[in-house]
Coordinates of C-alpha atoms in Angstrom, one line a residue:
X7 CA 0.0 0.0 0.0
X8 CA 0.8 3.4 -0.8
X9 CA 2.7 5.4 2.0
X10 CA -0.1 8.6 1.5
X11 CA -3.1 6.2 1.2
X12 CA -2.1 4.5 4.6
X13 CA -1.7 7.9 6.3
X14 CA -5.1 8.9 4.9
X15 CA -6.5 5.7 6.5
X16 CA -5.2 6.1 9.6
X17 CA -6.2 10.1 9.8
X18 CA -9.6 9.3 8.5
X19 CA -10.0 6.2 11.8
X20 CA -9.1 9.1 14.3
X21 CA -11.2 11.7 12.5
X22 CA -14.0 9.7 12.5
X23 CA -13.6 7.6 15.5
X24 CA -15.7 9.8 17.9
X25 CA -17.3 9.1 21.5
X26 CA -21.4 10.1 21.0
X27 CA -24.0 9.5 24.6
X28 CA -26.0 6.6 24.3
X29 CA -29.8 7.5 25.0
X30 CA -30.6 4.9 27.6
X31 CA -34.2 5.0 29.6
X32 CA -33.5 5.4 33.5
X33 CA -34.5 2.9 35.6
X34 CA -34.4 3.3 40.3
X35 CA -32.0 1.3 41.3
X36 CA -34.6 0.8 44.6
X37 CA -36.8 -2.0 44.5
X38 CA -40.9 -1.2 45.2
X39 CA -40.3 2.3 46.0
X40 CA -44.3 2.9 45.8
X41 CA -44.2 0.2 48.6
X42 CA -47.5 -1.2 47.1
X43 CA -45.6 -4.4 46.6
X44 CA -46.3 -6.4 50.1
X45 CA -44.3 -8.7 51.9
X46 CA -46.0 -12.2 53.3
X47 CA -43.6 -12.5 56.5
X48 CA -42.7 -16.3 57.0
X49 CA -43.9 -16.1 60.4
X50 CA -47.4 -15.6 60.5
X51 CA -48.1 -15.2 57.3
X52 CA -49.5 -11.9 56.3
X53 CA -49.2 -8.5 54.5
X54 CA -47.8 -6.0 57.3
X55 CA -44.8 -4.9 55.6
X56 CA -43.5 -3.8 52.3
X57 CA -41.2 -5.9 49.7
X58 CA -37.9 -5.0 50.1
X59 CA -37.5 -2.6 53.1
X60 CA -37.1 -3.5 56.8
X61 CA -37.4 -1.9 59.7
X62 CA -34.9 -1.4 62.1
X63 CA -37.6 -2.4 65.1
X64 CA -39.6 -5.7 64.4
X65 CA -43.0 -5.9 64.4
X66 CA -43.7 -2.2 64.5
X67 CA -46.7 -1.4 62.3
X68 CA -44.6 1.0 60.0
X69 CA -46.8 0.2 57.2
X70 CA -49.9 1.5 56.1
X71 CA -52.6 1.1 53.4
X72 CA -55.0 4.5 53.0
X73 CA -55.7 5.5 49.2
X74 CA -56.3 9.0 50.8
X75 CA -53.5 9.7 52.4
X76 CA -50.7 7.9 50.2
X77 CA -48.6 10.4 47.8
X78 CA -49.9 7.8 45.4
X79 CA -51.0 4.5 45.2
X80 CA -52.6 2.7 48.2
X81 CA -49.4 2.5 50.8
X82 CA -46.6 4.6 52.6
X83 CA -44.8 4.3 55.1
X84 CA -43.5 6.2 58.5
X85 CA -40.9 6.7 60.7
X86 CA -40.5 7.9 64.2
X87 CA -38.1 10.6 64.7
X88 CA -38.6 10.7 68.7
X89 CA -41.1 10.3 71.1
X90 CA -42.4 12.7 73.5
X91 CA -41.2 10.8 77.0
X92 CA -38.9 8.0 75.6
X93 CA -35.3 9.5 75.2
X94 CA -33.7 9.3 71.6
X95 CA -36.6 7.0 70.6
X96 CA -35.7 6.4 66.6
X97 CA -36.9 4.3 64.0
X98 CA -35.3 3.7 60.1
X99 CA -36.1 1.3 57.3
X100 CA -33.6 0.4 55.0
X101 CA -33.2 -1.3 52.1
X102 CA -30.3 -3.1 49.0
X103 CA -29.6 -1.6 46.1
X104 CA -29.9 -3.4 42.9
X105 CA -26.7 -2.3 42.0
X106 CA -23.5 -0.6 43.5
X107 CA -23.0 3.2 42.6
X108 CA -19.9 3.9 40.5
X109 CA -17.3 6.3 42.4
X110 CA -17.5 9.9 41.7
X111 CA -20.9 9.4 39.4
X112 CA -24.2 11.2 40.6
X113 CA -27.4 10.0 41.2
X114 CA -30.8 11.6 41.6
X115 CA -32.5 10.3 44.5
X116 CA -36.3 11.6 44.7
X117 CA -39.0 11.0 47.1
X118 CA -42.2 12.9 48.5
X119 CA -42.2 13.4 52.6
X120 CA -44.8 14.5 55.3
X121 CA -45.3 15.4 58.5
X122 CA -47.2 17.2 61.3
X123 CA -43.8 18.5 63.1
X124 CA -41.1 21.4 61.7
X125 CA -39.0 18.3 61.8
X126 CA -38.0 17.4 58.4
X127 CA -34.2 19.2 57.5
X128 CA -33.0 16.5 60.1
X129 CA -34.4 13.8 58.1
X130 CA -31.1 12.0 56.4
X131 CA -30.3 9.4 53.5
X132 CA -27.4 7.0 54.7
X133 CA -26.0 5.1 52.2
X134 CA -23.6 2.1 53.6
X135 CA -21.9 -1.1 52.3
X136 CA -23.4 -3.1 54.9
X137 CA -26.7 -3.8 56.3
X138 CA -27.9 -1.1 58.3
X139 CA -30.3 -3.7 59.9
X140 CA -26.4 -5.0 61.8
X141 CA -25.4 -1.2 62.7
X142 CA -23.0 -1.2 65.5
X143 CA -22.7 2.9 65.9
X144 CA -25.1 4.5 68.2
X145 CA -28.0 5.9 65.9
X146 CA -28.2 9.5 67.1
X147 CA -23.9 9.6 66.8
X148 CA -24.4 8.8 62.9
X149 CA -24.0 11.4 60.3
X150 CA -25.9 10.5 57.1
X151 CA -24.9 10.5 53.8
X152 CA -27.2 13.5 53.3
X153 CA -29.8 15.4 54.9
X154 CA -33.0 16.6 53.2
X155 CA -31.5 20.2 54.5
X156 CA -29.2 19.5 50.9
X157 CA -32.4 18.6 48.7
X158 CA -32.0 21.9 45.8
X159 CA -36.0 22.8 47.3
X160 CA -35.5 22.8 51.2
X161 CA -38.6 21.1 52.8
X162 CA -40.8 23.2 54.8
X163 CA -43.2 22.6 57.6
X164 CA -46.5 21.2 55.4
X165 CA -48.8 18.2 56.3
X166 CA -49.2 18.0 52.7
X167 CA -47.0 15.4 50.6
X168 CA -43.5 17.5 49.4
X169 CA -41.6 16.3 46.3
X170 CA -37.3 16.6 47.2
X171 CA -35.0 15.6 44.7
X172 CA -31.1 15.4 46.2
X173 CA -28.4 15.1 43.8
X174 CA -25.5 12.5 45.6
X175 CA -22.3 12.4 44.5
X176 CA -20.8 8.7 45.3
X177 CA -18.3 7.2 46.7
X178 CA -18.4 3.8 45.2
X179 CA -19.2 1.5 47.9
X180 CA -22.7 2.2 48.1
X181 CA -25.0 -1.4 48.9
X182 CA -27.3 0.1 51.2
X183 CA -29.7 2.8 51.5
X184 CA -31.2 4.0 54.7
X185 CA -33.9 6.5 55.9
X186 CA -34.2 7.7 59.5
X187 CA -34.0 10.9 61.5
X188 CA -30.1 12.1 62.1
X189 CA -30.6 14.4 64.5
X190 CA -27.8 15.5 67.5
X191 CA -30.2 16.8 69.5
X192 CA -33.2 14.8 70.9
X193 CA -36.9 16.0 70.7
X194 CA -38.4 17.4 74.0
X195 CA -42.2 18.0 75.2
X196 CA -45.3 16.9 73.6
X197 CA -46.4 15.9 70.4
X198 CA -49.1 18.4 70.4
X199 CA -51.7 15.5 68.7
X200 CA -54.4 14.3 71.2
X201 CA -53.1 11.1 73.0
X202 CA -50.2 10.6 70.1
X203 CA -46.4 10.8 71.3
X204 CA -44.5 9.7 68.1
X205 CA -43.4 12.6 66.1
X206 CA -43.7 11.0 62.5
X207 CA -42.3 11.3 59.5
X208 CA -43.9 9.7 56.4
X209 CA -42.6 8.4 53.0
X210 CA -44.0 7.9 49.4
X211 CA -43.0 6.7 45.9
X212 CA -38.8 7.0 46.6
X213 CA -36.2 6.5 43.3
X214 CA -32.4 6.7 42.9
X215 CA -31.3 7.2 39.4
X216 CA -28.2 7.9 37.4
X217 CA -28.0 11.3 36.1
X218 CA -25.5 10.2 33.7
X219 CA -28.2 9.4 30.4
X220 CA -25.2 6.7 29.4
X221 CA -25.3 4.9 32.7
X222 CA -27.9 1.9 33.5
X223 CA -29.0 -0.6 35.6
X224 CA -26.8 -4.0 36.0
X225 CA -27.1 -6.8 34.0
X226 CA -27.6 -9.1 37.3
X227 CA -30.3 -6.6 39.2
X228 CA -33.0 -9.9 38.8
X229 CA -31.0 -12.0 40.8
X230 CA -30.5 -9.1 43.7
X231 CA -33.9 -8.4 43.4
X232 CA -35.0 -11.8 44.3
X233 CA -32.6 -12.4 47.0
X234 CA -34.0 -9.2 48.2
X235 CA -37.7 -10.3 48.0
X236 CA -36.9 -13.3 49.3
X237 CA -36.0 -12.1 52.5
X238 CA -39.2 -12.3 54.7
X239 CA -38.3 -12.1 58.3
X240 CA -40.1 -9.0 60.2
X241 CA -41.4 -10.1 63.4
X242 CA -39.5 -12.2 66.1
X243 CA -37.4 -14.5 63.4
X244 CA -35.9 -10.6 62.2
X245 CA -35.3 -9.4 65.9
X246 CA -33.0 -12.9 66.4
X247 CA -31.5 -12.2 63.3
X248 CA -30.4 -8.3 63.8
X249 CA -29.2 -10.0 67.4
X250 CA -27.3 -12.5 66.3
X251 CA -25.4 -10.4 64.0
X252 CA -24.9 -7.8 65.9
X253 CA -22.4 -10.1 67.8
X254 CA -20.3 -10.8 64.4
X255 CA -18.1 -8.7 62.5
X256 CA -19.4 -6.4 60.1
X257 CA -19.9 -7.9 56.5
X258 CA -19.5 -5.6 53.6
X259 CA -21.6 -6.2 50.5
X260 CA -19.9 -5.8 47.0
X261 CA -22.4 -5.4 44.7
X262 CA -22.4 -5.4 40.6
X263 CA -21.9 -1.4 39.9
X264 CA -24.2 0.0 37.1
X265 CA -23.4 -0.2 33.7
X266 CA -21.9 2.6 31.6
X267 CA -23.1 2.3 27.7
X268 CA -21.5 4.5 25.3
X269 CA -21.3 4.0 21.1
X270 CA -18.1 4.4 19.4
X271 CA -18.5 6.0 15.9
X272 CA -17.0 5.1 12.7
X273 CA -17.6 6.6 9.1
X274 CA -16.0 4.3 5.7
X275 CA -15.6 6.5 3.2
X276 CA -16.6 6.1 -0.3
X277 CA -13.2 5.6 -1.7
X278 CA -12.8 2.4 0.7
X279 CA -15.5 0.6 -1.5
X280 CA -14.7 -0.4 -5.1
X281 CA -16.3 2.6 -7.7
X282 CA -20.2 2.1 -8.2
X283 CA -20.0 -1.3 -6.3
X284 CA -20.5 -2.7 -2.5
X285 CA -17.4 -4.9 -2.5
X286 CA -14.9 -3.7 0.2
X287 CA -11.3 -2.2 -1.8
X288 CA -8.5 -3.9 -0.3
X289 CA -7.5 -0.3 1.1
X290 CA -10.7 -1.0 3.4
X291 CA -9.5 -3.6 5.5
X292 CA -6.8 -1.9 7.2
X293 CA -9.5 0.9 8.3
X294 CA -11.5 -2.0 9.8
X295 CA -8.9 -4.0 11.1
X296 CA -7.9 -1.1 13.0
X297 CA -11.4 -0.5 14.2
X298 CA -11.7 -4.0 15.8
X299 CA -8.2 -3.6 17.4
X300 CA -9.0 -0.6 19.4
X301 CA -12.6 -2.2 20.3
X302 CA -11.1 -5.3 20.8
X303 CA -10.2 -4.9 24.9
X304 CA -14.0 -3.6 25.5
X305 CA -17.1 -5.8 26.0
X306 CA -19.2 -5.0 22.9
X307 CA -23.3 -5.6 23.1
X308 CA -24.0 -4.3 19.8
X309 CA -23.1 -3.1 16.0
X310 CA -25.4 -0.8 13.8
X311 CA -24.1 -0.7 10.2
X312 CA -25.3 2.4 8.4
X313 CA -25.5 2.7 4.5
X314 CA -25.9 6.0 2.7
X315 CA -25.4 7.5 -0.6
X316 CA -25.3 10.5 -2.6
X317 CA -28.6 12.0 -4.5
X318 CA -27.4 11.1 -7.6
X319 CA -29.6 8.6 -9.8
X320 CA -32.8 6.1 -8.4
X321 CA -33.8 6.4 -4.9
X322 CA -34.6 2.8 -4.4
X323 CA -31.3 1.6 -6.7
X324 CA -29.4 4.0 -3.7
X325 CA -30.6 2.2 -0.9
X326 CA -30.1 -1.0 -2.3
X327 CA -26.5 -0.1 -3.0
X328 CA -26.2 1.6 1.1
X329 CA -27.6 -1.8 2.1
X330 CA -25.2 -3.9 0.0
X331 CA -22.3 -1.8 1.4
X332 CA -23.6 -2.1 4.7
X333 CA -23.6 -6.1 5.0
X334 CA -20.2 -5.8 3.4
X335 CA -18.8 -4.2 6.6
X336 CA -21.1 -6.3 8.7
X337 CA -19.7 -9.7 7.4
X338 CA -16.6 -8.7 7.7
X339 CA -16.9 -7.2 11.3
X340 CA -18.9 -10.2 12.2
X341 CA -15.8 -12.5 12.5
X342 CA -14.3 -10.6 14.9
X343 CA -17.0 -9.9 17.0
X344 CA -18.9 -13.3 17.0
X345 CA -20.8 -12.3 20.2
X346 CA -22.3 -8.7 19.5
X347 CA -25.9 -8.9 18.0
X348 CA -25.5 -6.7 14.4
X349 CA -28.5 -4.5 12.7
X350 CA -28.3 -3.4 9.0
X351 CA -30.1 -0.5 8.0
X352 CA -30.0 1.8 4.2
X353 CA -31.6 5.3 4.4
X354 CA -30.3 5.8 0.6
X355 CA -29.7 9.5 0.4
X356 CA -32.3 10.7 3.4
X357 CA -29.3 12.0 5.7
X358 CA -26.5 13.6 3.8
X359 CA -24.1 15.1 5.7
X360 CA -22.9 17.8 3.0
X361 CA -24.1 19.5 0.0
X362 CA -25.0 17.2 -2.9
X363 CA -25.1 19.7 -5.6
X364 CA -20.7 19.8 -5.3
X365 CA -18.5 16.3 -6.4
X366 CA -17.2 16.7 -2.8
X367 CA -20.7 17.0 -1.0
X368 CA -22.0 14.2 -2.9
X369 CA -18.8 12.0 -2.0
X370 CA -18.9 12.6 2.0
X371 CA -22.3 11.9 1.4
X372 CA -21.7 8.1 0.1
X373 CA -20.7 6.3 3.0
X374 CA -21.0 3.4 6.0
X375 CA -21.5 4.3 9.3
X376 CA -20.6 2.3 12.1
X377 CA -22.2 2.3 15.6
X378 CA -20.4 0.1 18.4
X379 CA -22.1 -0.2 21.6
X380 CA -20.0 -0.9 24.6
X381 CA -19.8 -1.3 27.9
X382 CA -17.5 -0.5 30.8

């Protein structure tokens, strides 16, 4: 090969090898965070809690079912933040991720929050790598991972439902999420509800989602959502458990982090096909060659071949010709990526990139485009 034409390849595979964000649709990495989903404890076999969060004191009736006063849906929950003659008196519910949070990413955590009592910027998110359920600090010592004091719309005293939206920044060994009162300082005097001496707080319809459009849930969050669900104690068989561990070491839960998607982009030029035809020029091969080497180290899901032509001559001739050029890079891709699942498509000359009425227009305009999806 020519020494020009191989430094034309080369400067055409950096040119055109760009990074582009992959539009993925979010998805909470909480499980039931409408809590309509109800647990059946294995114990006496009934619907007092929700799927996937436990409370910190068992068989407290945390749990409730009222159409009218849920956020939305049928069910919320509550927590005690103190109680009017019982020192320090503190309830939380926590739950497992689906996934671990990648270090230094950002994720949107949402809920909507209620209560009677000018309470709520003490109200805090911890997130830990263990089970809260096992904590061995003393609660009111803890400092959270946030407080609603940080949500972007501080929460004011209102007995109606409040939408706050906290934006976390992680730290990357994220498995557990817990909700509680954080205060220093303990609550004194009386509820000022007739014959009521919990000072509640109450929680609807919670989320935690990447902020990152390229980053998604884990490829095992099934599995961690049924060993989740399947976890049923909440009465005495939970209060032995939280016991017995107690008394052990702490375990620390690694969990799968999310996945980061983005799409590597590639464009073949016109001159890398033979003139008028879709058989690849030997010229071509080095370009691809190239483009499977650098992708080779990364775990590909996915290749979108792209033909297009100029506007020159029969529409439906063109997009038989992009089509033809696109399987031509797709077989020969295909070898070296025998696991990613390929898609073909021809738009003919529907998205030119330059003008068509100039010789050069009309030549950027007949090419392949190559879309790899990857993971990290």
């Amino acid at each position: 090969m020519y020494p020009g034409l191989r430094y034309g390849i080369m400067r055409l595979l950096y040119v055109f090898l760009l990074i582009i964000p992959a539009k993925l649709s979010a998805q909470s990495l909480l499980v039931n965070g409408g809590f309509e989903e109800e647990n059946i404890c294995t114990e006496y076999n009934v619907n007092c809690a929700p799927e996937g969060w436990i409370y910190t004191v068992p068989s407290f009736n945390y749990y409730f079912r009222d159409a009218k006063l849920a956020h939305t849906g049928f069910h919320f929950i509550s927590l005690i933040a103190a109680h009017s003659s019982k020192e320090f008196h503190r309830t939380f519910v926590r739950s497992r991720l689906l996934c671990g949070l990648r270090k230094g990413k950002t994720y949107s955590l949402q809920f909507f929050i209620k209560s009677r009592h000018p309470i709520l910027d003490s109200v805090g998110i911890y997130f830990t790598p263990y089970d809260f359920l096992f904590e061995k600090k003393v609660y009111r010592k803890i400092k959270p991972s946030l407080y609603l004091a940080d949500a972007t719309g501080k929460p004011i005293k209102d007995t109606n439902w409040q939408r706050v939206t906290i934006d976390y920044r992680a730290n990357g060994d994220e498995s557990f999420i817990t909700l509680g009162y954080f205060a220093n300082n303990d609550i004194k005097g009386p509820t000022g509800i007739h014959l009521e001496n919990h000072f509640y707080v109450l929680f609807d319809d919670i989320s935690l989602i990447p902020t990152d459009p390229n980053e998604s849930i884990c490829d095992d969050w099934q599995q961690t959502q049924d060993e989740i669900y399947n976890q049923s104690e909440r009465h005495e068989f939970l209060d032995r458990l939280v016991k017995y561990n107690r008394s052990k070491p702490i375990k620390y839960l690694k969990s799968t982090p999310t996945m980061v998607q983005k799409i590597d982009t590639a464009v073949l030029p016109d001159i890398l096909f033979k003139t008028g035809s879709a058989n690849l020029s030997e010229s071509s091969y080095q370009f691809l060659d190239s483009i499977c080497n650098l992708m080779s180290k990364t775990k590909v899901d996915s290749i979108v071949v792209e033909g297009h032509t100029d506007s020159i001559g029969n529409f439906d001739q063109n997009k038989v010709l992009g089509s033809e050029r696109a399987n031509s890079v797709m077989n020969y891709m295909r070898a070296r990526f025998p696991n990613a699942h390929f898609f073909v498509r021809s738009w003919s000359s529907i998205k030119p990139v330059a003008d068509n009425r100039t010789p050069v227009g009309r030549q950027k305009n007949r090419r392949v485009e190559i879309y790899l999806y990857t993971r990290e």
